[in-house]
Each structure stands twice: as C-alpha cells, then as structure tokens.
Amino acid sequence: NVEKLSSKGGNNWPPIISLSEAKDYSFGVGSSNLTPKFKQALRGSISDQIYEILKEYNADVIEVIGHTDPQPMNKNRTTNLDDFSVQFFKSDKTINLNATDNAGLGYARALSVTRELMKVPALSGYSILPYSAGQMITPDEKLQNGSKSYDSSQLRRIEIRVRRKQ
C-alpha cells in the first residue's frame, strides 16, 4: 500500500515514502487529525518500512513533509500553531492544531505524523523533523505552476525521507 518513489539515475539515494490521500492515507478536510486507520499504519507497516530504509542507508534523520492541495482555507479560521506546536509534542493531552493557510496545514499534518512516529520504539533513537511544502511541490517533484494535471487527492500527501546528519 505504501508507495515508494524511487530515485532516478545511478545514484544511491534512499527512496521517498509517499503517503497520499489517493492511497487512503488521509486527514479530514482542513484538519491535521489522523484517522485511526492512518495511525495504525504509521505504527505498523509504515514505521517498519522507515526503519528498514534507515538501516539500509545508515541514516539517522527522518523528515516528514506535509503537502496540501491549492484550495484556499476558510478565512474565518484562526491558527494556534505558534502557541501549541511545541506543547503538542510535550503533552499527552489532545491538542487540535489549527491553520489558516495551506503552508500551516501542511506543517500541522507533518506535526501529527511526526508525533505518531515518535511513539514507535524502533524509531526512538532517530531525529524526526516536521516540514511543510504546502501546495507548492507536485508528486513528480516540480514546483506547482497552477496546472490542473493532478487530482487534489494526489497533491494531499505526506512524504517521508531519510538522510544522515551533516
């Protein structure tokens, strides 16, 4: 079920794990809350795959990148990302992260996936870092140019990459 984007050419880069809404790795509309099915996959087959890639490439950093579609967010929303992003990781309480734009939504979704991966014992010794690409990067790793050639469910995704610390 997990789609691996292989690297092109003759290099030996670790594969990118792409978890797209089209493949049923989804969030609610405008939400960063993980579905129970997505949580289960993150703690099971996805974390197993990440761990294998980390070992194979002798990597020690996991990057979680949240991507969104270009649909504008409701203007009446307020954000709590500045106030609660750090507390989100330090608290066992349920904190619903809210964003006012796609860059923030991508980040909030990356935070949710990062938090879940941090609960996996096999990944506890690794740095797990959340990032947002908002709606700007297409699934074929190009800058979005306003083209409608991708279905929104392909654009809404989490990508997981591994690397070594510099």
PDB file of C-alpha atoms in Angstrom:
ATOM      1  CA  ASN A   1       0.000   0.000   0.000  1.00  0.00           C
ATOM      2  CA  VAL A   2       2.865   2.420   0.703  1.00  0.00           C
ATOM      3  CA  GLU A   3       4.153   3.988  -2.485  1.00  0.00           C
ATOM      4  CA  LYS A   4       7.923   4.336  -2.749  1.00  0.00           C
ATOM      5  CA  LEU A   5       9.186   6.950  -5.138  1.00  0.00           C
ATOM      6  CA  SER A   6      12.463   5.585  -6.409  1.00  0.00           C
ATOM      7  CA  SER A   7      15.340   7.866  -7.246  1.00  0.00           C
ATOM      8  CA  LYS A   8      16.168   8.404 -10.884  1.00  0.00           C
ATOM      9  CA  GLY A   9      19.585   7.818 -12.382  1.00  0.00           C
ATOM     10  CA  GLY A  10      22.520   5.931 -10.992  1.00  0.00           C
ATOM     11  CA  ASN A  11      22.759   7.446  -7.529  1.00  0.00           C
ATOM     12  CA  ASN A  12      22.084   5.531  -4.363  1.00  0.00           C
ATOM     13  CA  TRP A  13      19.665   7.871  -2.584  1.00  0.00           C
ATOM     14  CA  PRO A  14      17.140   6.460  -0.113  1.00  0.00           C
ATOM     15  CA  PRO A  15      13.634   6.111  -1.554  1.00  0.00           C
ATOM     16  CA  ILE A  16      10.915   8.586  -0.639  1.00  0.00           C
ATOM     17  CA  ILE A  17       7.858   7.105   1.036  1.00  0.00           C
ATOM     18  CA  SER A  18       4.765   8.873  -0.303  1.00  0.00           C
ATOM     19  CA  LEU A  19       1.538   8.516   1.672  1.00  0.00           C
ATOM     20  CA  SER A  20      -1.132  10.117  -0.471  1.00  0.00           C
ATOM     21  CA  GLU A  21      -4.802  10.649   0.164  1.00  0.00           C
ATOM     22  CA  ALA A  22      -5.347   8.827  -3.128  1.00  0.00           C
ATOM     23  CA  LYS A  23      -3.900   5.739  -1.398  1.00  0.00           C
ATOM     24  CA  ASP A  24      -6.232   6.220   1.633  1.00  0.00           C
ATOM     25  CA  TYR A  25      -3.722   7.988   3.900  1.00  0.00           C
ATOM     26  CA  SER A  26      -5.992  10.898   4.650  1.00  0.00           C
ATOM     27  CA  PHE A  27      -6.956  13.638   7.056  1.00  0.00           C
ATOM     28  CA  GLY A  28     -10.316  15.325   7.431  1.00  0.00           C
ATOM     29  CA  VAL A  29     -10.890  18.382   5.212  1.00  0.00           C
ATOM     30  CA  GLY A  30      -8.791  21.238   6.615  1.00  0.00           C
ATOM     31  CA  SER A  31      -7.757  19.051   9.563  1.00  0.00           C
ATOM     32  CA  SER A  32      -4.473  17.672  10.840  1.00  0.00           C
ATOM     33  CA  ASN A  33      -6.075  14.895  12.913  1.00  0.00           C
ATOM     34  CA  LEU A  34      -5.007  11.391  11.874  1.00  0.00           C
ATOM     35  CA  THR A  35      -7.671   8.814  11.132  1.00  0.00           C
ATOM     36  CA  PRO A  36      -7.446   5.628  13.244  1.00  0.00           C
ATOM     37  CA  LYS A  37      -6.507   3.644  10.109  1.00  0.00           C
ATOM     38  CA  PHE A  38      -3.680   6.074   9.298  1.00  0.00           C
ATOM     39  CA  LYS A  39      -2.386   5.926  12.902  1.00  0.00           C
ATOM     40  CA  GLN A  40      -2.356   2.133  12.795  1.00  0.00           C
ATOM     41  CA  ALA A  41      -0.426   2.123   9.511  1.00  0.00           C
ATOM     42  CA  LEU A  42       2.108   4.641  10.863  1.00  0.00           C
ATOM     43  CA  ARG A  43       2.753   2.467  13.915  1.00  0.00           C
ATOM     44  CA  GLY A  44       2.908  -0.716  11.819  1.00  0.00           C
ATOM     45  CA  SER A  45       3.846  -1.211   8.182  1.00  0.00           C
ATOM     46  CA  ILE A  46       4.989   2.373   7.544  1.00  0.00           C
ATOM     47  CA  SER A  47       7.300   2.580  10.572  1.00  0.00           C
ATOM     48  CA  ASP A  48       8.662  -0.879   9.704  1.00  0.00           C
ATOM     49  CA  GLN A  49       9.484   0.366   6.206  1.00  0.00           C
ATOM     50  CA  ILE A  50      11.084   3.554   7.558  1.00  0.00           C
ATOM     51  CA  TYR A  51      13.216   1.530   9.966  1.00  0.00           C
ATOM     52  CA  GLU A  52      14.436  -0.766   7.183  1.00  0.00           C
ATOM     53  CA  ILE A  53      15.390   2.202   4.992  1.00  0.00           C
ATOM     54  CA  LEU A  54      17.184   3.888   7.918  1.00  0.00           C
ATOM     55  CA  LYS A  55      19.274   0.752   8.475  1.00  0.00           C
ATOM     56  CA  GLU A  56      19.941   0.125   4.783  1.00  0.00           C
ATOM     57  CA  TYR A  57      21.216   3.674   4.204  1.00  0.00           C
ATOM     58  CA  ASN A  58      22.826   4.176   7.626  1.00  0.00           C
ATOM     59  CA  ALA A  59      20.605   7.239   8.108  1.00  0.00           C
ATOM     60  CA  ASP A  60      19.687   8.935  11.371  1.00  0.00           C
ATOM     61  CA  VAL A  61      17.165  11.632  10.402  1.00  0.00           C
ATOM     62  CA  ILE A  62      13.554  11.157   9.315  1.00  0.00           C
ATOM     63  CA  GLU A  63      11.947  14.089   7.508  1.00  0.00           C
ATOM     64  CA  VAL A  64       8.147  14.293   7.402  1.00  0.00           C
ATOM     65  CA  ILE A  65       6.848  16.703   4.745  1.00  0.00           C
ATOM     66  CA  GLY A  66       3.188  17.740   4.626  1.00  0.00           C
ATOM     67  CA  HIS A  67       1.692  18.616   1.227  1.00  0.00           C
ATOM     68  CA  THR A  68      -1.733  20.103   0.515  1.00  0.00           C
ATOM     69  CA  ASP A  69      -3.879  21.000  -2.456  1.00  0.00           C
ATOM     70  CA  PRO A  70      -4.156  24.642  -3.568  1.00  0.00           C
ATOM     71  CA  GLN A  71      -7.724  25.137  -2.315  1.00  0.00           C
ATOM     72  CA  PRO A  72      -7.746  28.269  -0.099  1.00  0.00           C
ATOM     73  CA  MET A  73      -8.619  27.821   3.557  1.00  0.00           C
ATOM     74  CA  ASN A  74     -11.726  29.363   5.137  1.00  0.00           C
ATOM     75  CA  LYS A  75     -10.882  32.973   6.018  1.00  0.00           C
ATOM     76  CA  ASN A  76     -12.672  32.730   9.388  1.00  0.00           C
ATOM     77  CA  ARG A  77     -10.172  30.239  10.793  1.00  0.00           C
ATOM     78  CA  THR A  78      -7.603  31.133  13.407  1.00  0.00           C
ATOM     79  CA  THR A  79      -4.241  29.473  13.918  1.00  0.00           C
ATOM     80  CA  ASN A  80      -2.797  28.056  17.107  1.00  0.00           C
ATOM     81  CA  LEU A  81       0.406  26.667  15.560  1.00  0.00           C
ATOM     82  CA  ASP A  82       2.689  29.333  17.085  1.00  0.00           C
ATOM     83  CA  ASP A  83       1.224  28.770  20.534  1.00  0.00           C
ATOM     84  CA  PHE A  84       0.871  24.989  20.578  1.00  0.00           C
ATOM     85  CA  SER A  85       3.362  23.317  18.193  1.00  0.00           C
ATOM     86  CA  VAL A  86       5.968  22.636  20.906  1.00  0.00           C
ATOM     87  CA  GLN A  87       3.368  21.717  23.531  1.00  0.00           C
ATOM     88  CA  PHE A  88       1.810  19.294  21.009  1.00  0.00           C
ATOM     89  CA  PHE A  89       4.886  17.041  21.444  1.00  0.00           C
ATOM     90  CA  LYS A  90       5.340  17.503  25.182  1.00  0.00           C
ATOM     91  CA  SER A  91       1.757  16.858  26.277  1.00  0.00           C
ATOM     92  CA  ASP A  92      -0.356  13.733  26.354  1.00  0.00           C
ATOM     93  CA  LYS A  93      -3.437  15.941  26.068  1.00  0.00           C
ATOM     94  CA  THR A  94      -5.351  16.098  22.820  1.00  0.00           C
ATOM     95  CA  ILE A  95      -4.449  19.328  21.078  1.00  0.00           C
ATOM     96  CA  ASN A  96      -6.243  20.091  17.832  1.00  0.00           C
ATOM     97  CA  LEU A  97      -3.849  22.058  15.668  1.00  0.00           C
ATOM     98  CA  ASN A  98      -5.454  24.752  13.519  1.00  0.00           C
ATOM     99  CA  ALA A  99      -4.001  26.511  10.499  1.00  0.00           C
ATOM    100  CA  THR A 100      -5.185  29.483   8.448  1.00  0.00           C
ATOM    101  CA  ASP A 101      -3.389  28.612   5.199  1.00  0.00           C
ATOM    102  CA  ASN A 102      -2.071  25.626   3.256  1.00  0.00           C
ATOM    103  CA  ALA A 103       1.532  26.103   4.410  1.00  0.00           C
ATOM    104  CA  GLY A 104       0.314  25.916   8.013  1.00  0.00           C
ATOM    105  CA  LEU A 105      -1.969  22.969   7.271  1.00  0.00           C
ATOM    106  CA  GLY A 106       0.893  21.025   5.681  1.00  0.00           C
ATOM    107  CA  TYR A 107       3.001  21.755   8.763  1.00  0.00           C
ATOM    108  CA  ALA A 108       0.218  20.751  11.172  1.00  0.00           C
ATOM    109  CA  ARG A 109      -0.231  17.464   9.314  1.00  0.00           C
ATOM    110  CA  ALA A 110       3.523  16.831   9.385  1.00  0.00           C
ATOM    111  CA  LEU A 111       3.457  17.528  13.146  1.00  0.00           C
ATOM    112  CA  SER A 112       0.695  14.919  13.609  1.00  0.00           C
ATOM    113  CA  VAL A 113       2.592  12.258  11.662  1.00  0.00           C
ATOM    114  CA  THR A 114       5.847  13.133  13.463  1.00  0.00           C
ATOM    115  CA  ARG A 115       4.155  12.803  16.863  1.00  0.00           C
ATOM    116  CA  GLU A 116       2.824   9.366  15.910  1.00  0.00           C
ATOM    117  CA  LEU A 117       6.205   8.164  14.625  1.00  0.00           C
ATOM    118  CA  MET A 118       7.844   9.370  17.847  1.00  0.00           C
ATOM    119  CA  LYS A 119       5.722   6.774  19.716  1.00  0.00           C
ATOM    120  CA  VAL A 120       7.316   3.887  17.779  1.00  0.00           C
ATOM    121  CA  PRO A 121      10.047   2.296  19.948  1.00  0.00           C
ATOM    122  CA  ALA A 122      12.223   1.272  16.975  1.00  0.00           C
ATOM    123  CA  LEU A 123      12.401   4.922  15.828  1.00  0.00           C
ATOM    124  CA  SER A 124      13.104   6.442  19.259  1.00  0.00           C
ATOM    125  CA  GLY A 125      16.838   6.966  18.645  1.00  0.00           C
ATOM    126  CA  TYR A 126      16.312   8.953  15.442  1.00  0.00           C
ATOM    127  CA  SER A 127      15.628  12.634  14.827  1.00  0.00           C
ATOM    128  CA  ILE A 128      12.156  13.066  13.332  1.00  0.00           C
ATOM    129  CA  LEU A 129      11.611  16.504  11.795  1.00  0.00           C
ATOM    130  CA  PRO A 130       8.323  18.009  10.501  1.00  0.00           C
ATOM    131  CA  TYR A 131       8.223  20.273   7.424  1.00  0.00           C
ATOM    132  CA  SER A 132       5.604  21.792   5.149  1.00  0.00           C
ATOM    133  CA  ALA A 133       5.642  22.151   1.390  1.00  0.00           C
ATOM    134  CA  GLY A 134       2.057  23.430   1.368  1.00  0.00           C
ATOM    135  CA  GLN A 135       0.652  23.192  -2.139  1.00  0.00           C
ATOM    136  CA  MET A 136       3.905  24.092  -3.902  1.00  0.00           C
ATOM    137  CA  ILE A 137       5.520  20.752  -4.838  1.00  0.00           C
ATOM    138  CA  THR A 138       3.898  18.252  -7.188  1.00  0.00           C
ATOM    139  CA  PRO A 139       4.173  14.475  -6.762  1.00  0.00           C
ATOM    140  CA  ASP A 140       6.837  14.405  -9.502  1.00  0.00           C
ATOM    141  CA  GLU A 141       8.969  16.884  -7.523  1.00  0.00           C
ATOM    142  CA  LYS A 142       8.371  20.023  -9.557  1.00  0.00           C
ATOM    143  CA  LEU A 143       7.143  23.421  -8.436  1.00  0.00           C
ATOM    144  CA  GLN A 144       3.417  23.826  -8.832  1.00  0.00           C
ATOM    145  CA  ASN A 145       2.634  26.061 -11.789  1.00  0.00           C
ATOM    146  CA  GLY A 146      -1.132  26.194 -11.428  1.00  0.00           C
ATOM    147  CA  SER A 147      -1.651  23.192 -13.699  1.00  0.00           C
ATOM    148  CA  LYS A 148      -4.741  21.071 -13.083  1.00  0.00           C
ATOM    149  CA  SER A 149      -2.981  17.883 -14.215  1.00  0.00           C
ATOM    150  CA  TYR A 150      -3.072  16.378 -10.694  1.00  0.00           C
ATOM    151  CA  ASP A 151      -6.110  15.243  -8.800  1.00  0.00           C
ATOM    152  CA  SER A 152      -6.319  17.017  -5.429  1.00  0.00           C
ATOM    153  CA  SER A 153      -6.032  13.666  -3.635  1.00  0.00           C
ATOM    154  CA  GLN A 154      -2.590  13.171  -5.256  1.00  0.00           C
ATOM    155  CA  LEU A 155      -1.425  16.577  -4.034  1.00  0.00           C
ATOM    156  CA  ARG A 156      -2.609  15.998  -0.454  1.00  0.00           C
ATOM    157  CA  ARG A 157       0.066  13.703   0.898  1.00  0.00           C
ATOM    158  CA  ILE A 158       2.785  13.110   3.447  1.00  0.00           C
ATOM    159  CA  GLU A 159       6.270  12.300   2.175  1.00  0.00           C
ATOM    160  CA  ILE A 160       8.837  10.658   4.393  1.00  0.00           C
ATOM    161  CA  ARG A 161      12.520  10.923   3.547  1.00  0.00           C
ATOM    162  CA  VAL A 162      15.560   9.753   5.454  1.00  0.00           C
ATOM    163  CA  ARG A 163      19.081  11.186   5.472  1.00  0.00           C
ATOM    164  CA  ARG A 164      22.252  11.399   7.546  1.00  0.00           C
ATOM    165  CA  LYS A 165      23.002  14.338   9.803  1.00  0.00           C
ATOM    166  CA  GLN A 166      25.583  16.658   8.318  1.00  0.00           C
TER     167      GLN A 166
END
